[in-house]
Amino acid sequence: MTGTVVLAGRLDRTGRWLAKHLAETGWDVTCISLSRSNWELGGYRGISFRAADLTEQVETAEAISTEDPDAVVHWATLPSPERHSGMRIFENNVVGAYNVLTAAGRANARIAWASNESAYGFQLAGEPTLPEYLPLDEEHPLRPQDPYGTSKAVGEQIGAMVARRYGVPVASIRGSWVQFPTEYDCLDARGNLATGAGNFWSYVDVRDVVTAIERAITVDFEGHEPFIVSAADNYLDEPIEDALTEFFGGVPERSTISGSDSALSTAKAESMLGWTPTHSWRDSVNEDEFVLS
């Protein structure tokens, strides 16, 4: 399935990869954002741009309804508590999700949007804690303790409401720490276990993120469904059970991971979307300089 897709969000980093990938796989892509950013997409076949403030409901609704899309991907967020106040993060993320997802629902479009592993509540928590079991899956309770994770949990409830009200499929993509070719920042964090303890040293390559999103707006399913999107392995250079014991003092009683296993299960995405992560940090260390053009 291909058609017309609206990509709502900034055209930097993941947004650039996503716009180009969808265009290359046959989608007509309209990018909607407050500004075009520093990366010009106008010369790339199959990609167009229109300006809209996603925190303005009427402006967002008009932009999406005018495009009459087959699918909408909402990939806009304020992630950093170091750069933005908590209230600004929560308000921007929740209002943007409500405006985009409800407009997409009224347009009868398939929806995928950027939730996050932070919705579980282990990242950015005041005191690092272990989950009830490992690997984490979509059934584990969401207990966020910060504005960003809470905005994602609320966004998933908005997605569920839109799916019920408008009868459209909504995929909440719970992505892990996104890494880029030749820029695997997670490898620099190995020296401090605390840096990645909030997501139990998980990550995902941007090339796997965009294929997961493509599958989410292509495969048939009903209602609202969350999907974990993560690499198949962790980024540590030691067995994960050793890192869990060193940092947390032990492993959950219900744990089936060891060695290089990821702490996040992608079994649901593999089963329902037919998606499998294919990139690993082990490959990235040998990659030549990579430029997205």
PDB file of C-alpha atoms in Angstrom:
ATOM      1  CA  MET A   1       0.000   0.000   0.000  1.00  0.00           C
ATOM      2  CA  THR A   2       1.175   3.502  -0.877  1.00  0.00           C
ATOM      3  CA  GLY A   3      -0.613   6.799  -1.377  1.00  0.00           C
ATOM      4  CA  THR A   4      -0.448  10.270   0.134  1.00  0.00           C
ATOM      5  CA  VAL A   5       1.106  10.665   3.576  1.00  0.00           C
ATOM      6  CA  VAL A   6       1.373  13.742   5.761  1.00  0.00           C
ATOM      7  CA  LEU A   7       4.534  13.891   7.884  1.00  0.00           C
ATOM      8  CA  ALA A   8       3.860  16.289  10.733  1.00  0.00           C
ATOM      9  CA  GLY A   9       6.972  17.474  12.538  1.00  0.00           C
ATOM     10  CA  ARG A  10      10.409  18.970  12.193  1.00  0.00           C
ATOM     11  CA  LEU A  11      12.445  18.031   9.141  1.00  0.00           C
ATOM     12  CA  ASP A  12      15.660  17.316  10.991  1.00  0.00           C
ATOM     13  CA  ARG A  13      17.344  14.086  12.077  1.00  0.00           C
ATOM     14  CA  THR A  14      14.699  11.319  12.090  1.00  0.00           C
ATOM     15  CA  GLY A  15      12.253  13.451  10.106  1.00  0.00           C
ATOM     16  CA  ARG A  16      14.667  13.723   7.202  1.00  0.00           C
ATOM     17  CA  TRP A  17      15.250   9.986   7.089  1.00  0.00           C
ATOM     18  CA  LEU A  18      11.541   9.307   7.298  1.00  0.00           C
ATOM     19  CA  ALA A  19      10.552  11.739   4.547  1.00  0.00           C
ATOM     20  CA  LYS A  20      13.132  10.372   2.155  1.00  0.00           C
ATOM     21  CA  HIS A  21      12.375   6.714   2.919  1.00  0.00           C
ATOM     22  CA  LEU A  22       8.631   7.117   2.420  1.00  0.00           C
ATOM     23  CA  ALA A  23       9.190   8.952  -0.864  1.00  0.00           C
ATOM     24  CA  GLU A  24      11.593   6.260  -2.066  1.00  0.00           C
ATOM     25  CA  THR A  25       9.046   3.547  -1.316  1.00  0.00           C
ATOM     26  CA  GLY A  26       6.361   5.237  -3.409  1.00  0.00           C
ATOM     27  CA  TRP A  27       4.505   7.545  -1.037  1.00  0.00           C
ATOM     28  CA  ASP A  28       3.677  11.143  -1.953  1.00  0.00           C
ATOM     29  CA  VAL A  29       4.940  12.976   1.116  1.00  0.00           C
ATOM     30  CA  THR A  30       3.744  16.342   2.392  1.00  0.00           C
ATOM     31  CA  CYS A  31       5.792  17.637   5.298  1.00  0.00           C
ATOM     32  CA  ILE A  32       3.932  19.963   7.675  1.00  0.00           C
ATOM     33  CA  SER A  33       5.937  21.948  10.188  1.00  0.00           C
ATOM     34  CA  LEU A  34       6.379  25.436  11.570  1.00  0.00           C
ATOM     35  CA  SER A  35       9.524  25.919   9.482  1.00  0.00           C
ATOM     36  CA  ARG A  36      11.302  24.103   6.686  1.00  0.00           C
ATOM     37  CA  SER A  37      14.499  23.858   8.800  1.00  0.00           C
ATOM     38  CA  ASN A  38      17.986  23.908   7.355  1.00  0.00           C
ATOM     39  CA  TRP A  39      17.526  20.857   5.126  1.00  0.00           C
ATOM     40  CA  GLU A  40      15.894  21.541   1.785  1.00  0.00           C
ATOM     41  CA  LEU A  41      13.485  18.852   0.618  1.00  0.00           C
ATOM     42  CA  GLY A  42      11.843  20.790  -2.199  1.00  0.00           C
ATOM     43  CA  GLY A  43      14.123  19.374  -4.877  1.00  0.00           C
ATOM     44  CA  TYR A  44      13.494  15.758  -3.901  1.00  0.00           C
ATOM     45  CA  ARG A  45      10.884  13.982  -6.006  1.00  0.00           C
ATOM     46  CA  GLY A  46       7.712  13.057  -4.153  1.00  0.00           C
ATOM     47  CA  ILE A  47       8.211  15.456  -1.215  1.00  0.00           C
ATOM     48  CA  SER A  48       6.462  18.784  -0.718  1.00  0.00           C
ATOM     49  CA  PHE A  49       6.213  21.181   2.213  1.00  0.00           C
ATOM     50  CA  ARG A  50       3.608  23.417   3.797  1.00  0.00           C
ATOM     51  CA  ALA A  51       3.943  25.532   6.924  1.00  0.00           C
ATOM     52  CA  ALA A  52       1.626  25.131   9.886  1.00  0.00           C
ATOM     53  CA  ASP A  53       1.871  25.489  13.653  1.00  0.00           C
ATOM     54  CA  LEU A  54       0.941  22.069  15.028  1.00  0.00           C
ATOM     55  CA  THR A  55      -0.011  23.602  18.376  1.00  0.00           C
ATOM     56  CA  GLU A  56      -2.769  25.598  16.627  1.00  0.00           C
ATOM     57  CA  GLN A  57      -5.816  23.375  16.175  1.00  0.00           C
ATOM     58  CA  VAL A  58      -7.529  25.173  13.271  1.00  0.00           C
ATOM     59  CA  GLU A  59      -4.279  25.660  11.377  1.00  0.00           C
ATOM     60  CA  THR A  60      -3.354  21.987  11.777  1.00  0.00           C
ATOM     61  CA  ALA A  61      -6.830  20.733  10.850  1.00  0.00           C
ATOM     62  CA  GLU A  62      -6.940  22.854   7.698  1.00  0.00           C
ATOM     63  CA  ALA A  63      -3.487  21.733   6.584  1.00  0.00           C
ATOM     64  CA  ILE A  64      -4.269  18.034   7.022  1.00  0.00           C
ATOM     65  CA  SER A  65      -7.796  18.121   5.608  1.00  0.00           C
ATOM     66  CA  THR A  66      -6.575  19.982   2.519  1.00  0.00           C
ATOM     67  CA  GLU A  67      -4.064  17.215   1.799  1.00  0.00           C
ATOM     68  CA  ASP A  68      -6.748  14.479   2.219  1.00  0.00           C
ATOM     69  CA  PRO A  69      -4.043  11.943   3.168  1.00  0.00           C
ATOM     70  CA  ASP A  70      -4.211   8.167   3.213  1.00  0.00           C
ATOM     71  CA  ALA A  71      -1.879   8.179   6.229  1.00  0.00           C
ATOM     72  CA  VAL A  72      -0.520  10.646   8.769  1.00  0.00           C
ATOM     73  CA  VAL A  73       2.748  10.289  10.671  1.00  0.00           C
ATOM     74  CA  HIS A  74       3.129  12.591  13.671  1.00  0.00           C
ATOM     75  CA  TRP A  75       6.811  12.929  14.509  1.00  0.00           C
ATOM     76  CA  ALA A  76       7.104  16.156  16.489  1.00  0.00           C
ATOM     77  CA  THR A  77       8.131  16.526  20.107  1.00  0.00           C
ATOM     78  CA  LEU A  78      10.111  18.489  22.674  1.00  0.00           C
ATOM     79  CA  PRO A  79      12.284  15.826  24.334  1.00  0.00           C
ATOM     80  CA  SER A  80      14.904  17.537  26.436  1.00  0.00           C
ATOM     81  CA  PRO A  81      14.269  18.583  30.047  1.00  0.00           C
ATOM     82  CA  GLU A  82      17.674  20.241  29.986  1.00  0.00           C
ATOM     83  CA  ARG A  83      16.568  22.652  27.224  1.00  0.00           C
ATOM     84  CA  HIS A  84      12.851  23.144  27.934  1.00  0.00           C
ATOM     85  CA  SER A  85      10.699  23.599  31.014  1.00  0.00           C
ATOM     86  CA  GLY A  86       8.548  20.688  32.090  1.00  0.00           C
ATOM     87  CA  MET A  87       5.270  22.495  31.433  1.00  0.00           C
ATOM     88  CA  ARG A  88       6.371  23.531  27.955  1.00  0.00           C
ATOM     89  CA  ILE A  89       7.358  19.947  27.110  1.00  0.00           C
ATOM     90  CA  PHE A  90       4.045  18.542  28.345  1.00  0.00           C
ATOM     91  CA  GLU A  91       1.866  21.216  26.749  1.00  0.00           C
ATOM     92  CA  ASN A  92       3.628  21.161  23.369  1.00  0.00           C
ATOM     93  CA  ASN A  93       3.627  17.372  23.086  1.00  0.00           C
ATOM     94  CA  VAL A  94       0.062  16.790  24.248  1.00  0.00           C
ATOM     95  CA  VAL A  95      -1.520  19.657  22.293  1.00  0.00           C
ATOM     96  CA  GLY A  96       0.405  18.726  19.145  1.00  0.00           C
ATOM     97  CA  ALA A  97      -0.605  15.072  19.432  1.00  0.00           C
ATOM     98  CA  TYR A  98      -4.249  15.987  19.992  1.00  0.00           C
ATOM     99  CA  ASN A  99      -4.363  18.390  17.058  1.00  0.00           C
ATOM    100  CA  VAL A 100      -2.603  16.125  14.567  1.00  0.00           C
ATOM    101  CA  LEU A 101      -4.228  12.834  15.561  1.00  0.00           C
ATOM    102  CA  THR A 102      -7.773  14.189  15.698  1.00  0.00           C
ATOM    103  CA  ALA A 103      -7.341  15.912  12.335  1.00  0.00           C
ATOM    104  CA  ALA A 104      -5.963  12.669  10.895  1.00  0.00           C
ATOM    105  CA  GLY A 105      -8.920  10.754  12.331  1.00  0.00           C
ATOM    106  CA  ARG A 106     -11.407  13.131  10.740  1.00  0.00           C
ATOM    107  CA  ALA A 107      -9.571  12.655   7.439  1.00  0.00           C
ATOM    108  CA  ASN A 108     -10.004   8.873   7.813  1.00  0.00           C
ATOM    109  CA  ALA A 109      -6.232   8.409   7.610  1.00  0.00           C
ATOM    110  CA  ARG A 110      -4.099   5.632   9.020  1.00  0.00           C
ATOM    111  CA  ILE A 111      -1.941   6.995  11.844  1.00  0.00           C
ATOM    112  CA  ALA A 112       1.509   6.359  13.290  1.00  0.00           C
ATOM    113  CA  TRP A 113       3.036   8.684  15.832  1.00  0.00           C
ATOM    114  CA  ALA A 114       6.093   9.033  18.044  1.00  0.00           C
ATOM    115  CA  SER A 115       5.427   7.673  21.481  1.00  0.00           C
ATOM    116  CA  ASN A 116       8.552   6.615  23.372  1.00  0.00           C
ATOM    117  CA  GLU A 117      10.012   4.102  25.808  1.00  0.00           C
ATOM    118  CA  SER A 118       9.944   6.941  28.365  1.00  0.00           C
ATOM    119  CA  ALA A 119       6.218   6.301  28.775  1.00  0.00           C
ATOM    120  CA  TYR A 120       7.134   3.281  30.929  1.00  0.00           C
ATOM    121  CA  GLY A 121       8.527   5.639  33.555  1.00  0.00           C
ATOM    122  CA  PHE A 122      12.045   4.263  33.977  1.00  0.00           C
ATOM    123  CA  GLN A 123      13.817   6.977  32.026  1.00  0.00           C
ATOM    124  CA  LEU A 124      14.062  10.390  33.683  1.00  0.00           C
ATOM    125  CA  ALA A 125      12.755   8.887  36.925  1.00  0.00           C
ATOM    126  CA  GLY A 126      13.913  10.342  40.216  1.00  0.00           C
ATOM    127  CA  GLU A 127      15.292   7.005  41.401  1.00  0.00           C
ATOM    128  CA  PRO A 128      16.261   4.275  38.893  1.00  0.00           C
ATOM    129  CA  THR A 129      14.195   1.137  39.383  1.00  0.00           C
ATOM    130  CA  LEU A 130      13.790  -2.231  37.714  1.00  0.00           C
ATOM    131  CA  PRO A 131      10.680  -3.212  35.735  1.00  0.00           C
ATOM    132  CA  GLU A 132       8.409  -6.044  36.823  1.00  0.00           C
ATOM    133  CA  TYR A 133      10.012  -8.273  34.192  1.00  0.00           C
ATOM    134  CA  LEU A 134      12.484  -8.286  31.307  1.00  0.00           C
ATOM    135  CA  PRO A 135      12.353  -7.985  28.422  1.00  0.00           C
ATOM    136  CA  LEU A 136       9.829  -5.171  28.569  1.00  0.00           C
ATOM    137  CA  ASP A 137       6.859  -5.578  26.253  1.00  0.00           C
ATOM    138  CA  GLU A 138       3.763  -3.562  25.399  1.00  0.00           C
ATOM    139  CA  GLU A 139       1.786  -5.094  28.286  1.00  0.00           C
ATOM    140  CA  HIS A 140       4.010  -3.667  31.031  1.00  0.00           C
ATOM    141  CA  PRO A 141       2.288  -0.853  32.976  1.00  0.00           C
ATOM    142  CA  LEU A 142       3.091   2.760  32.072  1.00  0.00           C
ATOM    143  CA  ARG A 143       4.170   4.708  35.167  1.00  0.00           C
ATOM    144  CA  PRO A 144       5.889   7.890  33.966  1.00  0.00           C
ATOM    145  CA  GLN A 145       7.369  10.247  36.538  1.00  0.00           C
ATOM    146  CA  ASP A 146       8.354  13.207  34.337  1.00  0.00           C
ATOM    147  CA  PRO A 147       6.653  15.625  31.917  1.00  0.00           C
ATOM    148  CA  TYR A 148       8.087  14.027  28.780  1.00  0.00           C
ATOM    149  CA  GLY A 149       7.161  10.431  29.609  1.00  0.00           C
ATOM    150  CA  THR A 150       3.773  11.584  30.867  1.00  0.00           C
ATOM    151  CA  SER A 151       3.121  13.457  27.620  1.00  0.00           C
ATOM    152  CA  LYS A 152       3.755  10.217  25.724  1.00  0.00           C
ATOM    153  CA  ALA A 153       1.423   8.212  27.951  1.00  0.00           C
ATOM    154  CA  VAL A 154      -1.279  10.851  27.465  1.00  0.00           C
ATOM    155  CA  GLY A 155      -0.578  10.853  23.725  1.00  0.00           C
ATOM    156  CA  GLU A 156      -1.262   7.131  23.610  1.00  0.00           C
ATOM    157  CA  GLN A 157      -4.617   7.731  25.290  1.00  0.00           C
ATOM    158  CA  ILE A 158      -5.366  10.353  22.640  1.00  0.00           C
ATOM    159  CA  GLY A 159      -4.449   7.777  19.995  1.00  0.00           C
ATOM    160  CA  ALA A 160      -6.811   5.250  21.555  1.00  0.00           C
ATOM    161  CA  MET A 161      -9.602   7.861  21.660  1.00  0.00           C
ATOM    162  CA  VAL A 162      -9.072   8.745  17.993  1.00  0.00           C
ATOM    163  CA  ALA A 163      -9.132   5.062  17.013  1.00  0.00           C
ATOM    164  CA  ARG A 164     -12.430   4.557  18.850  1.00  0.00           C
ATOM    165  CA  ARG A 165     -14.090   7.739  17.655  1.00  0.00           C
ATOM    166  CA  TYR A 166     -13.087   7.677  14.002  1.00  0.00           C
ATOM    167  CA  GLY A 167     -12.517   3.963  13.404  1.00  0.00           C
ATOM    168  CA  VAL A 168      -8.965   4.424  12.081  1.00  0.00           C
ATOM    169  CA  PRO A 169      -5.880   2.354  12.998  1.00  0.00           C
ATOM    170  CA  VAL A 170      -3.415   4.174  15.265  1.00  0.00           C
ATOM    171  CA  ALA A 171       0.117   2.905  15.944  1.00  0.00           C
ATOM    172  CA  SER A 172       2.001   4.354  18.907  1.00  0.00           C
ATOM    173  CA  ILE A 173       5.676   3.760  18.159  1.00  0.00           C
ATOM    174  CA  ARG A 174       7.578   3.301  21.420  1.00  0.00           C
ATOM    175  CA  GLY A 175      11.026   3.987  20.039  1.00  0.00           C
ATOM    176  CA  SER A 176      14.258   3.473  21.889  1.00  0.00           C
ATOM    177  CA  TRP A 177      17.350   5.710  21.853  1.00  0.00           C
ATOM    178  CA  VAL A 178      17.669   6.525  18.127  1.00  0.00           C
ATOM    179  CA  GLN A 179      21.152   6.203  16.645  1.00  0.00           C
ATOM    180  CA  PHE A 180      22.422   7.389  13.262  1.00  0.00           C
ATOM    181  CA  PRO A 181      24.980   5.791  10.912  1.00  0.00           C
ATOM    182  CA  THR A 182      28.542   6.675  11.996  1.00  0.00           C
ATOM    183  CA  GLU A 183      27.046   8.617  14.958  1.00  0.00           C
ATOM    184  CA  TYR A 184      26.322   5.873  17.459  1.00  0.00           C
ATOM    185  CA  ASP A 185      26.383   8.068  20.574  1.00  0.00           C
ATOM    186  CA  CYS A 186      25.324   5.145  22.736  1.00  0.00           C
ATOM    187  CA  LEU A 187      28.780   3.614  22.401  1.00  0.00           C
ATOM    188  CA  ASP A 188      30.267   6.678  24.093  1.00  0.00           C
ATOM    189  CA  ALA A 189      27.956   6.049  27.063  1.00  0.00           C
ATOM    190  CA  ARG A 190      29.355   2.640  27.921  1.00  0.00           C
ATOM    191  CA  GLY A 191      31.729   4.080  30.481  1.00  0.00           C
ATOM    192  CA  ASN A 192      28.850   5.238  32.690  1.00  0.00           C
ATOM    193  CA  LEU A 193      26.110   2.675  33.277  1.00  0.00           C
ATOM    194  CA  ALA A 194      23.836   5.363  34.732  1.00  0.00           C
ATOM    195  CA  THR A 195      23.577   7.069  31.340  1.00  0.00           C
ATOM    196  CA  GLY A 196      21.604   4.226  29.790  1.00  0.00           C
ATOM    197  CA  ALA A 197      20.086   2.598  32.860  1.00  0.00           C
ATOM    198  CA  GLY A 198      16.712   4.254  32.294  1.00  0.00           C
ATOM    199  CA  ASN A 199      16.121   2.203  29.152  1.00  0.00           C
ATOM    200  CA  PHE A 200      18.363  -0.680  30.231  1.00  0.00           C
ATOM    201  CA  TRP A 201      20.985   0.101  27.571  1.00  0.00           C
ATOM    202  CA  SER A 202      18.678  -0.252  24.591  1.00  0.00           C
ATOM    203  CA  TYR A 203      18.887   1.638  21.287  1.00  0.00           C
ATOM    204  CA  VAL A 204      17.632   1.537  17.701  1.00  0.00           C
ATOM    205  CA  ASP A 205      19.091   2.547  14.335  1.00  0.00           C
ATOM    206  CA  VAL A 206      17.162   5.264  12.497  1.00  0.00           C
ATOM    207  CA  ARG A 207      17.003   3.003   9.427  1.00  0.00           C
ATOM    208  CA  ASP A 208      15.005   0.496  11.449  1.00  0.00           C
ATOM    209  CA  VAL A 209      12.782   3.257  12.832  1.00  0.00           C
ATOM    210  CA  VAL A 210      11.674   4.408   9.379  1.00  0.00           C
ATOM    211  CA  THR A 211      10.908   0.885   8.158  1.00  0.00           C
ATOM    212  CA  ALA A 212       8.817   0.263  11.292  1.00  0.00           C
ATOM    213  CA  ILE A 213       6.824   3.430  10.649  1.00  0.00           C
ATOM    214  CA  GLU A 214       6.330   2.466   7.018  1.00  0.00           C
ATOM    215  CA  ARG A 215       4.963  -0.915   8.103  1.00  0.00           C
ATOM    216  CA  ALA A 216       2.714   0.727  10.694  1.00  0.00           C
ATOM    217  CA  ILE A 217       0.904   2.788   8.041  1.00  0.00           C
ATOM    218  CA  THR A 218       0.817  -0.091   5.549  1.00  0.00           C
ATOM    219  CA  VAL A 219      -0.225  -3.237   7.442  1.00  0.00           C
ATOM    220  CA  ASP A 220      -3.896  -3.746   8.284  1.00  0.00           C
ATOM    221  CA  PHE A 221      -4.910  -3.794  11.947  1.00  0.00           C
ATOM    222  CA  GLU A 222      -7.760  -2.308  13.965  1.00  0.00           C
ATOM    223  CA  GLY A 223      -7.871   0.164  16.814  1.00  0.00           C
ATOM    224  CA  HIS A 224      -4.947   1.565  18.751  1.00  0.00           C
ATOM    225  CA  GLU A 225      -1.817  -0.533  19.138  1.00  0.00           C
ATOM    226  CA  PRO A 226       1.514   0.367  20.783  1.00  0.00           C
ATOM    227  CA  PHE A 227       4.674  -1.109  19.253  1.00  0.00           C
ATOM    228  CA  ILE A 228       8.158  -1.240  20.759  1.00  0.00           C
ATOM    229  CA  VAL A 229      10.804  -0.378  18.159  1.00  0.00           C
ATOM    230  CA  SER A 230      14.290  -1.310  19.291  1.00  0.00           C
ATOM    231  CA  ALA A 231      17.446  -3.048  18.137  1.00  0.00           C
ATOM    232  CA  ALA A 232      17.674  -6.789  18.742  1.00  0.00           C
ATOM    233  CA  ASP A 233      20.701  -6.345  21.016  1.00  0.00           C
ATOM    234  CA  ASN A 234      21.927  -3.940  23.683  1.00  0.00           C
ATOM    235  CA  TYR A 235      24.919  -1.654  23.177  1.00  0.00           C
ATOM    236  CA  LEU A 236      26.983  -2.835  26.142  1.00  0.00           C
ATOM    237  CA  ASP A 237      30.366  -4.522  25.904  1.00  0.00           C
ATOM    238  CA  GLU A 238      29.496  -6.816  28.831  1.00  0.00           C
ATOM    239  CA  PRO A 239      26.634  -9.252  29.521  1.00  0.00           C
ATOM    240  CA  ILE A 240      23.470  -7.335  30.363  1.00  0.00           C
ATOM    241  CA  GLU A 241      22.832  -9.426  33.472  1.00  0.00           C
ATOM    242  CA  ASP A 242      26.193  -8.238  34.837  1.00  0.00           C
ATOM    243  CA  ALA A 243      25.276  -4.610  34.159  1.00  0.00           C
ATOM    244  CA  LEU A 244      21.886  -5.049  35.832  1.00  0.00           C
ATOM    245  CA  THR A 245      23.507  -6.577  38.889  1.00  0.00           C
ATOM    246  CA  GLU A 246      26.194  -3.903  39.049  1.00  0.00           C
ATOM    247  CA  PHE A 247      23.801  -0.964  38.718  1.00  0.00           C
ATOM    248  CA  PHE A 248      20.540  -2.223  40.242  1.00  0.00           C
ATOM    249  CA  GLY A 249      21.875  -4.894  42.569  1.00  0.00           C
ATOM    250  CA  GLY A 250      20.195  -7.750  40.705  1.00  0.00           C
ATOM    251  CA  VAL A 251      17.831  -8.712  37.902  1.00  0.00           C
ATOM    252  CA  PRO A 252      14.021  -8.970  37.975  1.00  0.00           C
ATOM    253  CA  GLU A 253      12.740 -12.330  39.185  1.00  0.00           C
ATOM    254  CA  ARG A 254      11.004 -12.708  35.839  1.00  0.00           C
ATOM    255  CA  SER A 255      13.853 -12.197  33.413  1.00  0.00           C
ATOM    256  CA  THR A 256      14.786 -14.161  30.323  1.00  0.00           C
ATOM    257  CA  ILE A 257      17.505 -11.895  28.900  1.00  0.00           C
ATOM    258  CA  SER A 258      21.240 -12.428  29.013  1.00  0.00           C
ATOM    259  CA  GLY A 259      24.410 -11.566  27.165  1.00  0.00           C
ATOM    260  CA  SER A 260      23.794  -9.165  24.279  1.00  0.00           C
ATOM    261  CA  ASP A 261      19.976  -9.434  24.401  1.00  0.00           C
ATOM    262  CA  SER A 262      17.911  -6.272  24.263  1.00  0.00           C
ATOM    263  CA  ALA A 263      15.845  -5.386  27.308  1.00  0.00           C
ATOM    264  CA  LEU A 264      12.993  -4.399  24.981  1.00  0.00           C
ATOM    265  CA  SER A 265      10.940  -7.010  23.163  1.00  0.00           C
ATOM    266  CA  THR A 266      10.009  -6.353  19.527  1.00  0.00           C
ATOM    267  CA  ALA A 267       7.957  -9.548  19.242  1.00  0.00           C
ATOM    268  CA  LYS A 268       4.666  -7.673  18.800  1.00  0.00           C
ATOM    269  CA  ALA A 269       5.981  -5.498  15.958  1.00  0.00           C
ATOM    270  CA  GLU A 270       7.465  -8.564  14.328  1.00  0.00           C
ATOM    271  CA  SER A 271       4.205 -10.483  14.606  1.00  0.00           C
ATOM    272  CA  MET A 272       1.680  -7.766  13.728  1.00  0.00           C
ATOM    273  CA  LEU A 273       3.681  -5.534  11.399  1.00  0.00           C
ATOM    274  CA  GLY A 274       6.074  -8.028   9.876  1.00  0.00           C
ATOM    275  CA  TRP A 275       8.937  -5.770  10.954  1.00  0.00           C
ATOM    276  CA  THR A 276      12.317  -6.939  12.244  1.00  0.00           C
ATOM    277  CA  PRO A 277      15.283  -4.764  13.278  1.00  0.00           C
ATOM    278  CA  THR A 278      18.236  -5.379  10.967  1.00  0.00           C
ATOM    279  CA  HIS A 279      20.889  -2.918  12.158  1.00  0.00           C
ATOM    280  CA  SER A 280      23.295  -3.271  15.075  1.00  0.00           C
ATOM    281  CA  TRP A 281      26.079  -1.216  16.618  1.00  0.00           C
ATOM    282  CA  ARG A 282      28.358  -4.094  15.682  1.00  0.00           C
ATOM    283  CA  ASP A 283      27.867  -3.198  12.025  1.00  0.00           C
ATOM    284  CA  SER A 284      28.007   0.548  12.573  1.00  0.00           C
ATOM    285  CA  VAL A 285      31.539   0.545  13.938  1.00  0.00           C
ATOM    286  CA  ASN A 286      32.758  -0.683  10.553  1.00  0.00           C
ATOM    287  CA  GLU A 287      30.642   1.640   8.403  1.00  0.00           C
ATOM    288  CA  ASP A 288      32.305   4.299   6.336  1.00  0.00           C
ATOM    289  CA  GLU A 289      31.156   7.921   6.620  1.00  0.00           C
ATOM    290  CA  PHE A 290      27.437   8.039   5.811  1.00  0.00           C
ATOM    291  CA  VAL A 291      25.716  11.094   4.385  1.00  0.00           C
ATOM    292  CA  LEU A 292      21.980  11.417   3.905  1.00  0.00           C
ATOM    293  CA  SER A 293      21.549  13.401   0.691  1.00  0.00           C
TER     294      SER A 293
END
